[in-house]
Short mmCIF file of C-alpha atoms in Angstrom, two decimals:
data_model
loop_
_atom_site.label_atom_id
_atom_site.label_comp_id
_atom_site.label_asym_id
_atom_site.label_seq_id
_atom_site.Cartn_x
_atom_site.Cartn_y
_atom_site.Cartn_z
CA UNK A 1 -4.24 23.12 15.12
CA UNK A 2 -4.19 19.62 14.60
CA UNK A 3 -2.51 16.83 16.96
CA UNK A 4 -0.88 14.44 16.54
CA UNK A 5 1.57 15.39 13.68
CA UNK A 6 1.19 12.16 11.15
CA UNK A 7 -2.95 13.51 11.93
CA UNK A 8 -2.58 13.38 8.00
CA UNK A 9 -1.73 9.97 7.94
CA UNK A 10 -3.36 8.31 10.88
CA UNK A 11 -6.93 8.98 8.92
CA UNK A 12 -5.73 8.53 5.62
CA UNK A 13 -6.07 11.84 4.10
CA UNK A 14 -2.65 11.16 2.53
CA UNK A 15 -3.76 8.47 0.59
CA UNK A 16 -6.52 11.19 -0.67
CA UNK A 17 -4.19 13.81 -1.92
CA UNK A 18 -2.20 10.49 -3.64
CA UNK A 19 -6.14 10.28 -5.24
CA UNK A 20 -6.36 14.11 -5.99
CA UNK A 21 -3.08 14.44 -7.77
CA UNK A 22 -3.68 11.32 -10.04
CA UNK A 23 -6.96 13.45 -11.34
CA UNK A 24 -4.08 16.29 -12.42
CA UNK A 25 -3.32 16.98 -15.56
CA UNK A 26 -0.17 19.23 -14.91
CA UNK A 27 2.53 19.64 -11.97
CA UNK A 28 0.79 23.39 -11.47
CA UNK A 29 -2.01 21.22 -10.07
CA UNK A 30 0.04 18.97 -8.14
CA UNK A 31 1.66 21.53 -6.28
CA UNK A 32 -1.77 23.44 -5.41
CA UNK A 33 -2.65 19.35 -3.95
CA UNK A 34 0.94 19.61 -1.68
CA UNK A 35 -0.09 23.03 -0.03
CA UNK A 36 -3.57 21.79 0.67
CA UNK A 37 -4.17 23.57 4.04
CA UNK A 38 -6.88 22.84 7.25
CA UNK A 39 -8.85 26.32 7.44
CA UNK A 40 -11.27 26.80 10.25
CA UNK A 41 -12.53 29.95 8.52
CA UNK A 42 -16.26 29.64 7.40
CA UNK A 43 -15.65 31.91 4.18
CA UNK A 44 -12.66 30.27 2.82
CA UNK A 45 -14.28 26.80 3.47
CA UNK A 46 -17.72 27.80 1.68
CA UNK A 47 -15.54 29.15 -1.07
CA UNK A 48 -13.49 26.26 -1.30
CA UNK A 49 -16.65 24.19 -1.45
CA UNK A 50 -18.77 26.51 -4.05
CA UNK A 51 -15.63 26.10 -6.38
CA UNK A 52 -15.58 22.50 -6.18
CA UNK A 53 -19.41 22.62 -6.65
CA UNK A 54 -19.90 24.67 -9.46
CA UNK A 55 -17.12 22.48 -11.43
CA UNK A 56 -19.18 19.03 -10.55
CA UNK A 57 -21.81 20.83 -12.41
CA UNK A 58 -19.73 21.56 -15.24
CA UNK A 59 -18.38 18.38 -15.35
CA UNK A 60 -21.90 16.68 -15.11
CA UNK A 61 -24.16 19.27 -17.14
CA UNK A 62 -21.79 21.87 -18.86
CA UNK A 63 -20.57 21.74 -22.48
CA UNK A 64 -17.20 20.19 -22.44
CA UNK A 65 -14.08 22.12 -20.75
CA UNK A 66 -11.10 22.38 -22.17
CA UNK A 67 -8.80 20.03 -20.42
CA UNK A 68 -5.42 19.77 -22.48
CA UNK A 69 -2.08 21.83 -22.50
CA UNK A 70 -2.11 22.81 -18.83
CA UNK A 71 1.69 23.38 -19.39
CA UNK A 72 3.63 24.88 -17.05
CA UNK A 73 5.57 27.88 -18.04
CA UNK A 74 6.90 29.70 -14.81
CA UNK A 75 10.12 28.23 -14.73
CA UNK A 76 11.05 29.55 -18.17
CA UNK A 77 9.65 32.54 -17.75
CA UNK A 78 11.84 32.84 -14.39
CA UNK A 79 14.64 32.28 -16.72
CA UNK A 80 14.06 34.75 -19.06
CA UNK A 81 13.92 37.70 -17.01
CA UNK A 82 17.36 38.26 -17.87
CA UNK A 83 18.01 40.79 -20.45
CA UNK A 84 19.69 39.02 -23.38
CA UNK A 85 18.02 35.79 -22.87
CA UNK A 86 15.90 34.28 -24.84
CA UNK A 87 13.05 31.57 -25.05
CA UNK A 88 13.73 27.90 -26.11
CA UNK A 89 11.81 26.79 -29.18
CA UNK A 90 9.56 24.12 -27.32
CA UNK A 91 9.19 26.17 -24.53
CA UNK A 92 7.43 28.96 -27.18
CA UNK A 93 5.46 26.43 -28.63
CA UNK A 94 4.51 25.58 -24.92
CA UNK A 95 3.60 28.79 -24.08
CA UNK A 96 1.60 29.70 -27.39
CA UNK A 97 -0.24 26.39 -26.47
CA UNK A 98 -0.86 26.72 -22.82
CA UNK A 99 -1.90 30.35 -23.33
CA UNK A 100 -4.89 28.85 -25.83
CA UNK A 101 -5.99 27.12 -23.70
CA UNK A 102 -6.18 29.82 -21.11
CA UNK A 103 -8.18 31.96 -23.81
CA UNK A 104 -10.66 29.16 -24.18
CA UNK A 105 -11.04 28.38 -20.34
CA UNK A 106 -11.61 32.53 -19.77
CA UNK A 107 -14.19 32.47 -23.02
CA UNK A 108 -15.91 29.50 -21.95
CA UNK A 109 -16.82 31.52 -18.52
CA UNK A 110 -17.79 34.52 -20.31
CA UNK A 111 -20.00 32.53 -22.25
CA UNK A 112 -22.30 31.22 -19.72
CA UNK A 113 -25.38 32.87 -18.30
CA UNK A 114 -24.24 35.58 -15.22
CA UNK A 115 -25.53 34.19 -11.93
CA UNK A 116 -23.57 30.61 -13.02
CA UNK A 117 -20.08 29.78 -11.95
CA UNK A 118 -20.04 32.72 -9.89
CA UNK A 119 -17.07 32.09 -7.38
CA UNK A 120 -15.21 30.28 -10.60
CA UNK A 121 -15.71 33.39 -12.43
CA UNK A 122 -13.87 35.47 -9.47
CA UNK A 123 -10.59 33.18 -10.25
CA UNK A 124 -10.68 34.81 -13.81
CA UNK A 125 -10.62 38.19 -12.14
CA UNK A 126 -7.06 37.91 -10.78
CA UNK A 127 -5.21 38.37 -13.80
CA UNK A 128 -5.22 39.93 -16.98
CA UNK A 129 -5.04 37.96 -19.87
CA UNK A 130 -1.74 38.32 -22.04
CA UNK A 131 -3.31 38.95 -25.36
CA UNK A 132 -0.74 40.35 -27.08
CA UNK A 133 2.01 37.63 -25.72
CA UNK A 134 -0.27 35.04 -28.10
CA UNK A 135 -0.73 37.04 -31.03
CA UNK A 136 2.98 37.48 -30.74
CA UNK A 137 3.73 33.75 -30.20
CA UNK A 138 1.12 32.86 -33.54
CA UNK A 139 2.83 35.18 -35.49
CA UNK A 140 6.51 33.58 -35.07
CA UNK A 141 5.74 29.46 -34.52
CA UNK A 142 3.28 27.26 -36.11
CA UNK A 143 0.89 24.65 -35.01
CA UNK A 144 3.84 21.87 -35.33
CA UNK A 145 6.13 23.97 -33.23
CA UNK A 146 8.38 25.58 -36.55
CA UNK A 147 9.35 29.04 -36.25
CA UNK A 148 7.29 30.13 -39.22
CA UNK A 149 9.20 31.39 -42.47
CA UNK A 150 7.19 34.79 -42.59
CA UNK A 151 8.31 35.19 -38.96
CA UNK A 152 10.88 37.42 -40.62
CA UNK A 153 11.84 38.39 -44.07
CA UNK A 154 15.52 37.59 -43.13
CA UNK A 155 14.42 34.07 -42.54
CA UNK A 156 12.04 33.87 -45.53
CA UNK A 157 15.16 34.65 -47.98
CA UNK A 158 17.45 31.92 -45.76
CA UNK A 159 14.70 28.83 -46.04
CA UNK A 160 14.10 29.38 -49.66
CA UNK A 161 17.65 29.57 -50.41
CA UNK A 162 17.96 25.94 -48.76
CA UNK A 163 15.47 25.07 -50.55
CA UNK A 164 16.80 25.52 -54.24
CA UNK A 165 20.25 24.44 -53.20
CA UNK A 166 18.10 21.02 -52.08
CA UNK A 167 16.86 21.14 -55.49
CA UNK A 168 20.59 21.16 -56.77
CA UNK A 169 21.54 18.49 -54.42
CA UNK A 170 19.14 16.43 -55.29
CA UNK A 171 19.24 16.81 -59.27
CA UNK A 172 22.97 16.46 -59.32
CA UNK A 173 22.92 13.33 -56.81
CA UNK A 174 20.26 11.87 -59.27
CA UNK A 175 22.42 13.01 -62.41
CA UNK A 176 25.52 10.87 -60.67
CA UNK A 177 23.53 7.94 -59.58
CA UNK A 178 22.16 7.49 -62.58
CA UNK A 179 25.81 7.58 -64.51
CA UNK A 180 26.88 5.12 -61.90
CA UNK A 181 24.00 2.67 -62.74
CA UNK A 182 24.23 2.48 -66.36
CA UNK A 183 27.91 1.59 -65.90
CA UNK A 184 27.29 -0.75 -63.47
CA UNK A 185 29.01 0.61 -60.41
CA UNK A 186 26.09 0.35 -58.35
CA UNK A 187 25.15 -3.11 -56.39
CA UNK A 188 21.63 -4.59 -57.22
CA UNK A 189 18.75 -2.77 -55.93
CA UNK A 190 20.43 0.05 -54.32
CA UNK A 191 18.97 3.14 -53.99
CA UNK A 192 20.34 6.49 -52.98
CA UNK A 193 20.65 7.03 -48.76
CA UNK A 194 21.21 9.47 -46.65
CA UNK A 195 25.29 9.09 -44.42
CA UNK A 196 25.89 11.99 -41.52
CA UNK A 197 23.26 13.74 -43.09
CA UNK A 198 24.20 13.86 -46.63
CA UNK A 199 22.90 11.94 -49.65
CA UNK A 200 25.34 9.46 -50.71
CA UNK A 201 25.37 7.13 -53.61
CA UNK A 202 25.98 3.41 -52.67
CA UNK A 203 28.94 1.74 -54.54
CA UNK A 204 30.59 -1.43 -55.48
CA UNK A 205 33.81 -1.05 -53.29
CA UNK A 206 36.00 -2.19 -56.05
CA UNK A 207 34.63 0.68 -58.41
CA UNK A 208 35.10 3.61 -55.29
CA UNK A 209 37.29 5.34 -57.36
CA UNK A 210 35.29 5.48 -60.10
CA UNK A 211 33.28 8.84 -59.61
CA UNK A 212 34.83 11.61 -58.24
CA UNK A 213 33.58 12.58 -54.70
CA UNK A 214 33.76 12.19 -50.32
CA UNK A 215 33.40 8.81 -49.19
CA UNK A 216 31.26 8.79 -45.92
CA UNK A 217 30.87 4.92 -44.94
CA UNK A 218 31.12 1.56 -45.88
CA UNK A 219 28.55 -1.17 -45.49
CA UNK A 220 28.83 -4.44 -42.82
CA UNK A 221 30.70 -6.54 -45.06
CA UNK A 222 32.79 -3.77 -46.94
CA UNK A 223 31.27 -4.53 -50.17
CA UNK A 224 29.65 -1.47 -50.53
CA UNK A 225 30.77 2.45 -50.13
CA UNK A 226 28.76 5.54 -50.14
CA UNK A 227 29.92 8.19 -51.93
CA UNK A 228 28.66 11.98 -52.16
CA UNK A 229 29.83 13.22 -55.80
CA UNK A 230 31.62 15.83 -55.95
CA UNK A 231 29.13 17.51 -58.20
CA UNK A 232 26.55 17.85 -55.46
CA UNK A 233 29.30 18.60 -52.41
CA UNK A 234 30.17 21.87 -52.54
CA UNK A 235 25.89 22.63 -52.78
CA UNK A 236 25.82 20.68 -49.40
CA UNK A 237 28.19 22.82 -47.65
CA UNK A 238 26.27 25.83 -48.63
CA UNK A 239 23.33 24.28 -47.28
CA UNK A 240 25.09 23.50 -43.80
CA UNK A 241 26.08 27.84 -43.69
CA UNK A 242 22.54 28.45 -44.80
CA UNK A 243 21.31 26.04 -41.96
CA UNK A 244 23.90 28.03 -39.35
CA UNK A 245 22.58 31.28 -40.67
CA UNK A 246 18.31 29.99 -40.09
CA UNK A 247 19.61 28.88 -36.55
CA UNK A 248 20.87 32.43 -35.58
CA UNK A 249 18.22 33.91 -37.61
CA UNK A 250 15.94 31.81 -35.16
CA UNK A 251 17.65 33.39 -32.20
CA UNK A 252 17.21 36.76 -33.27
CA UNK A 253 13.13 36.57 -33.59
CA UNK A 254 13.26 34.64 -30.21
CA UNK A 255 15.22 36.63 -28.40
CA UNK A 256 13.19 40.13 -30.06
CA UNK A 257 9.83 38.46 -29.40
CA UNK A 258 11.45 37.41 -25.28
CA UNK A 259 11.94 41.55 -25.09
CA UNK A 260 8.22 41.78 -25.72
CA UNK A 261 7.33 39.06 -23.47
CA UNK A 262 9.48 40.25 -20.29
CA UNK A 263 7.30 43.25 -19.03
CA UNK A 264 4.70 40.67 -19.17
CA UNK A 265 6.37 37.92 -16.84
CA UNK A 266 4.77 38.70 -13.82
CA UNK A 267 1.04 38.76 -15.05
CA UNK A 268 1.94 35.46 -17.16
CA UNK A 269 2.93 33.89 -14.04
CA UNK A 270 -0.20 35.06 -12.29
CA UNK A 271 -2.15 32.95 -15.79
CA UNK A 272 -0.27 29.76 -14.65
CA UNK A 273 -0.86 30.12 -11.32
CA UNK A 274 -4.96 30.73 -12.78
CA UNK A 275 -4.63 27.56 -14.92
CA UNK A 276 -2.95 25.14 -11.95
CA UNK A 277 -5.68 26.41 -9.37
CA UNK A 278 -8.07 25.09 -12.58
CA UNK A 279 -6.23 21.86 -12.66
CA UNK A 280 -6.30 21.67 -8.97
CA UNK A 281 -10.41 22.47 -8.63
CA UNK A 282 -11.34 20.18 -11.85
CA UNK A 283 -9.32 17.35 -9.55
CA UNK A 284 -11.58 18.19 -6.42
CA UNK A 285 -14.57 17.91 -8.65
CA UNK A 286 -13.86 14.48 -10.08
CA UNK A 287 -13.05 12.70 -6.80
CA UNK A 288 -16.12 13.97 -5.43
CA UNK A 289 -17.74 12.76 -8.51
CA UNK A 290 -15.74 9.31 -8.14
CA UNK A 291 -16.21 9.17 -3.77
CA UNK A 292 -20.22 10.10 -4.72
CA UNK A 293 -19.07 13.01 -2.29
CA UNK A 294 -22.16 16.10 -1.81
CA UNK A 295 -20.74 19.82 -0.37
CA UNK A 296 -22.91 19.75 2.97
CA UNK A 297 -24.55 22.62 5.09
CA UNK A 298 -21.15 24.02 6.73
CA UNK A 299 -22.66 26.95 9.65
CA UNK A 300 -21.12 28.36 12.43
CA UNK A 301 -23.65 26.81 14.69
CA UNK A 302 -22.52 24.48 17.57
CA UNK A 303 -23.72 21.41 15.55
CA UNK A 304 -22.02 18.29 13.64
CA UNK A 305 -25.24 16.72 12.28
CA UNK A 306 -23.53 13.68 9.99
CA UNK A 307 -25.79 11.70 7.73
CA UNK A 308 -25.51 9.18 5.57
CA UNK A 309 -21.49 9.16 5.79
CA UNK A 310 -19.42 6.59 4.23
CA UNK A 311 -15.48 6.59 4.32
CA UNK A 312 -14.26 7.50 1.07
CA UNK A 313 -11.56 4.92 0.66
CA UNK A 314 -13.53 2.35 2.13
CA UNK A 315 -16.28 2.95 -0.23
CA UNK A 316 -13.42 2.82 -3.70
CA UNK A 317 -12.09 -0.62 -1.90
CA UNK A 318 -15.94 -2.09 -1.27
CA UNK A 319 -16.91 -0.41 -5.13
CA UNK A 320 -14.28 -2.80 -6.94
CA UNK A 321 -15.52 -5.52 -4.89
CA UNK A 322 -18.99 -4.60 -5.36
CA UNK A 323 -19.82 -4.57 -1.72
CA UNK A 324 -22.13 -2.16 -0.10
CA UNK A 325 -20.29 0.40 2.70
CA UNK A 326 -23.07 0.55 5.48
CA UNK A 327 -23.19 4.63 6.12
CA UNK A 328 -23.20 6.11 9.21
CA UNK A 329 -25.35 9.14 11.11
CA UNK A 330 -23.95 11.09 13.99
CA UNK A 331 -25.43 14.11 15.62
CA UNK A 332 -23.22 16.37 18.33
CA UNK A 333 -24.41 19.63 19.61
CA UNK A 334 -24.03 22.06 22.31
CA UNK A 335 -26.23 19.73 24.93
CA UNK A 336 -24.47 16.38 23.67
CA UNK A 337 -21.14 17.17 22.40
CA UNK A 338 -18.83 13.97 23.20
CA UNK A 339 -20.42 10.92 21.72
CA UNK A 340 -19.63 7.37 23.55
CA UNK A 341 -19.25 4.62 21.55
CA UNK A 342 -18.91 1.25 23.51
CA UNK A 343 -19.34 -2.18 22.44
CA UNK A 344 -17.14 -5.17 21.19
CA UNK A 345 -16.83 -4.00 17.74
CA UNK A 346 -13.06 -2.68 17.83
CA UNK A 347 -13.41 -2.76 14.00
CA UNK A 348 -16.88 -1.00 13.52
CA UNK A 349 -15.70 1.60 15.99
CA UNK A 350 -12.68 2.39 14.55
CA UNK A 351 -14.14 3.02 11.07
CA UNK A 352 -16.29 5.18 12.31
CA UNK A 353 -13.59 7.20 14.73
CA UNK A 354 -11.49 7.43 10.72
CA UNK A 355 -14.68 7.84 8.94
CA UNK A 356 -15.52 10.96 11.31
CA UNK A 357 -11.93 12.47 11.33
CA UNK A 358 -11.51 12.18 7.71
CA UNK A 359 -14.56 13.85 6.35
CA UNK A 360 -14.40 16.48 9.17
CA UNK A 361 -10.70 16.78 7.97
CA UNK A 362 -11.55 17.00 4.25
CA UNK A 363 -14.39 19.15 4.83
CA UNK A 364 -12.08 21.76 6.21
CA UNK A 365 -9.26 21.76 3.59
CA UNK A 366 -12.52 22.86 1.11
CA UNK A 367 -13.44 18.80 -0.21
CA UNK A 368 -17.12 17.63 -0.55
CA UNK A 369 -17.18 14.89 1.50
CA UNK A 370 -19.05 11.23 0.91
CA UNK A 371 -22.36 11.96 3.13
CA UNK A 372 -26.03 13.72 2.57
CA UNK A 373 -25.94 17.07 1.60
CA UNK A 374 -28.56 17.65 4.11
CA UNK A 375 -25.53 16.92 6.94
CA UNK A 376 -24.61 20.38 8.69
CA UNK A 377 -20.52 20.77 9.64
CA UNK A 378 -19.50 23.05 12.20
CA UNK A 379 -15.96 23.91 11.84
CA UNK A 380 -13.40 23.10 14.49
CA UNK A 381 -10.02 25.58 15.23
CA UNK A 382 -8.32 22.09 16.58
CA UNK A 383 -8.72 18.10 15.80
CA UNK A 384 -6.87 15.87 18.22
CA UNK A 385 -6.88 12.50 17.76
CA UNK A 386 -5.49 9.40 19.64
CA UNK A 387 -6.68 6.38 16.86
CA UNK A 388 -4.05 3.45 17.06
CA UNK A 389 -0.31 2.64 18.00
CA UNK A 390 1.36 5.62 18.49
CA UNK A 391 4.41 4.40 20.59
CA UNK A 392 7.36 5.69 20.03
CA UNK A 393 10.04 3.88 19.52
CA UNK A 394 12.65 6.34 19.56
CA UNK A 395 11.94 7.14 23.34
CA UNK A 396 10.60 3.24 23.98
CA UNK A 397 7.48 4.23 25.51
CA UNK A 398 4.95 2.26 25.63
CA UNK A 399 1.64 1.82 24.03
CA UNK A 400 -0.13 3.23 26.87
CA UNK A 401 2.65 5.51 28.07
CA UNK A 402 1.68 7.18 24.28
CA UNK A 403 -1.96 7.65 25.12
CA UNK A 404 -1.24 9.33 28.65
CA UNK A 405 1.26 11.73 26.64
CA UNK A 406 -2.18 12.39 24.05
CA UNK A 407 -4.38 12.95 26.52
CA UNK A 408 -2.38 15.43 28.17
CA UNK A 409 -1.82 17.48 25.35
CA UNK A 410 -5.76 17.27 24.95
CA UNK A 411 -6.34 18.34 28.41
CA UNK A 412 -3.43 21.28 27.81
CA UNK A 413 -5.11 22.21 24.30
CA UNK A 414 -8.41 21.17 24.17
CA UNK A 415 -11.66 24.00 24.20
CA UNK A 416 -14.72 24.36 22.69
CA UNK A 417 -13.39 24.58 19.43
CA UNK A 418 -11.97 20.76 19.46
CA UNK A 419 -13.04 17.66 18.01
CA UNK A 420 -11.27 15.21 20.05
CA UNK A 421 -11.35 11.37 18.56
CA UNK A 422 -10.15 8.70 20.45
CA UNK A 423 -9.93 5.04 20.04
CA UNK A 424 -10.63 2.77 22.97
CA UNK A 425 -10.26 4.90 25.45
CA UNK A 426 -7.80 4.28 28.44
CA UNK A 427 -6.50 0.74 27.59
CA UNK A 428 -3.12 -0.75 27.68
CA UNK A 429 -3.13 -1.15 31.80
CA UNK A 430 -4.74 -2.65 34.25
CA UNK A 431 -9.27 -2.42 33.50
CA UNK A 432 -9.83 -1.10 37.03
CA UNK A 433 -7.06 1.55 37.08
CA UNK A 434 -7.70 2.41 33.16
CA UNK A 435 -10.93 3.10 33.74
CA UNK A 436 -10.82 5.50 36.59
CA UNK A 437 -8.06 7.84 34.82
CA UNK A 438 -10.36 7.26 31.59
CA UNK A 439 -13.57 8.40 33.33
CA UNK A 440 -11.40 11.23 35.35
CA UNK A 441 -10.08 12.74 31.66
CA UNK A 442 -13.37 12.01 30.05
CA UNK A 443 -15.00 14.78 32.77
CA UNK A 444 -11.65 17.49 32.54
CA UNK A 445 -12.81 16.83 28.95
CA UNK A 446 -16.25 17.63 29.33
CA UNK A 447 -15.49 20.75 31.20
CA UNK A 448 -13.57 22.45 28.85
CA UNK A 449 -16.79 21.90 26.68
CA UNK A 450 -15.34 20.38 23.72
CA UNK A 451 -16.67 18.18 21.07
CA UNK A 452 -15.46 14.54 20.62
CA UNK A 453 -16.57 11.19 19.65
CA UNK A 454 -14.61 8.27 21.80
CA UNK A 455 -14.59 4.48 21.81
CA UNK A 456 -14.40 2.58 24.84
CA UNK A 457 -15.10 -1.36 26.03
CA UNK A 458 -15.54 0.35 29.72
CA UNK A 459 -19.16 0.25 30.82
CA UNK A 460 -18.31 3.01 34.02
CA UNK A 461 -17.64 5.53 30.97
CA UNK A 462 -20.84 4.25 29.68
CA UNK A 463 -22.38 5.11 32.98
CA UNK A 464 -20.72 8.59 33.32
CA UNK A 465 -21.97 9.44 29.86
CA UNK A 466 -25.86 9.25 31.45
CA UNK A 467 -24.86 11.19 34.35
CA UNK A 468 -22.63 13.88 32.70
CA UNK A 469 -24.52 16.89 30.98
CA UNK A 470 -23.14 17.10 27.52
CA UNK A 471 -21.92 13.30 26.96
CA UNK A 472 -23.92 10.77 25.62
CA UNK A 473 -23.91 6.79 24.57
CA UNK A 474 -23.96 5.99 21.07
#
């Protein structure tokens, strides 16, 4: 559970997944960003994290991955469960692509020694590859995207038919121009051009009627027409059937190669899905290369040992201005689990209230986070967090009416799976009545043994923190 519901937002994890989907190379990975989840389950988050891990290594140390054609294919192939149907031309040449590159990713992993890339290796596991589907695809389209002329004898006969009756286009358009010239019909320096996709001889317009044959167009100023001769017309028009009978030819090999493909949809599907949750880990890896981020001890201990922590988009803002971030250590544990943080830093404090919520936060949707490796995360079923103006408008409340609502949803929700963060704690009244209710939550907080880390400018809270078992002053 997480509290408030713009939690996303208020600690800038939005602005993250903005950073994680720029690293994408398809919308496959994209959409795996979106549906980024908050897990408080110690095996998914270690998984998560080992994933991310072992592709920093292949990214720093490996051979080079193959990182091109992550094309998405699952709409099409949605499409084309439909008996009848058929795949589009691009789309093939998509597939045959994308389905290469899925090849190479799955030999790549084969290729390496056994105990590497373990939990990347388990992805491969989830599908079987679609062999057949690419030697099907080669067989029919080439490396430029043409339906090959071999990919059926019908086809062969069609394309070399076009071809000679090019031949006899083009001898008998050369014959013509050629006549024209040496009796001067054509204008000086004119060569023979293509009109609606035939070639045409240019001609004086005064000597149109000269040669027989289809006028097509006229130049800017009228001077010149352009004429196909009637020698080389009626070859044209058997060139246009011949072009209608390659285009249903084409149909007919895609639509007999889309009846070999359907019984294969849904284990395709499962290969994009694969190659988008490739896209999506290979975008984890390079922020955390980019954010200097390390994957941390994470045990299901009651400890949040934080060392060396920077926040990540703090430290990209300070890294173009080559400034230094100052890190940050923290410790909580089962004897000291709310931290106070007083002091007239506003600034400082809140920074390290974000800082805190952010990593925790990224930590447990599976992201390295930007602190020591040697840092040890406990995970937390619920993150509440009061940081900034959240008055609503809608209901005119005011600023502090806001943080009475938040802290009684903390004191309704809170346990001793919570990490509670809150940001100067009890203002927006009166200092003398502010800081009894503070001080009065701050102990109903304490007893329901939760974790927390709160900034404060009230020295009684300071107090309370060295008489209160479990609280201390930071």
């Amino acid at each position: 559970m997480i509290y408030p519901q713009n939690f996303e937002q208020k600690i800038g994890f939005d602005q993250i997944k903005e950073l994680l989907k720029s690293y994408c190379i398809s919308d496959m990975g994209i959409q795996f960003v979106e549906k980024i989840r908050f897990t408080s389950r110690y095996d998914v988050v270690n998984r998560l994290l080992d994933q991310t891990s072992e592709f920093m290594e292949i990214l720093s140390v490996g051979k080079p991955f193959p990182g091109q054609d992550y094309f998405d294919l699952r709409e099409e192939l949605s499409r084309i469960k439909t008996p009848g149907s058929y795949i589009a031309p691009e789309a093939l040449f998509d597939l045959k692509s994308s389905l290469r590159i899925i090849q190479e990713i799955l030999s790549y992993f084969h290729h390496t020694e056994p105990e590497k890339y373990t939990e990347l290796k388990k992805i491969t596991e989830q599908f079987e590859f679609p062999g057949n589907i690419l030697v099907e695809a080669e067989k029919i389209m080439d490396d430029k995207g043409r339906i090959k002329d071999n990919a059926s004898s019908r086809l062969s006969e069609i394309r070399a038919s076009i071809k000679q009756k090019l031949r006899q286009v083009n001898r008998e358009t050369k014959k013509a121009f050629d006549h024209a010239q040496k009796a001067g019909l054509i204008p000086e320096n004119a060569e023979i051009t293509i009109r609606n996709g035939r070639q045409v001889i240019p001609l004086k317009a005064s000597e149109k009627r000269s040669i027989g044959g289809f006028i097509h167009d006229e130049s800017a100023t009228g001077q010149t027409v352009f004429v196909e001769p009637s020698a080389s017309f009626e070859a044209n028009n058997q060139i246009r059937e011949l072009e209608n009978d390659e285009k249903r030819e084409i149909i007919k090999i895609l639509t007999l190669f889309s009846d070999k493909l359907r019984p294969h949809i849904d284990n395709l599907t499962n290969a994009y899905r694969f190659l988008g949750m490739i896209d999506f880990i290979r975008a984890k890896a390079l922020l955390a290369m980019r954010i200097n981020a390390q994957c941390p001890v994470v045990a299901d201990e009651p400890v949040l040992t934080i060392i060396q922590a920077v926040h990540p988009l703090l430290y990209l803002a300070h890294q173009v201005q080559n400034k230094e971030v100052v890190p940050l250590d923290l410790s909580l544990d089962a004897r000291n689990r709310i931290l106070i943080i007083s002091g007239p830093n506003a600034g400082g404090k809140s920074v390290c209230l974000k800082t805190i919520g952010l990593l925790q936060y990224m930590l447990q949707c599976g992201l390295p986070v930007p602190a020591s490796p040697n840092s040890e995360f406990r995970l937390f079923a619920r993150l509440f967090i009061d940081i900034g103006d959240e008055q609503s408008l809608e209901n005119d409340l005011s600023t502090y009416s806001s943080h009475l609502l938040n802290m009684k949803f903390f004191l309704q929700h809170a346990n001793r799976d919570t990490l509670l963060l809150i940001d100067e704690f009890g203002t927006g009244t009166e200092p003398q009545l502010g800081a009894s209710i503070a001080e009065a939550t701050l102990e109903q907080i304490n007893r329901k043994q939760a974790y927390g880390i709160i900034t404060t400018h009230y020295s009684n809270l300071k107090l309370a923190a060295e008489k209160l078992e479990g609280i201390q002053n930071g």
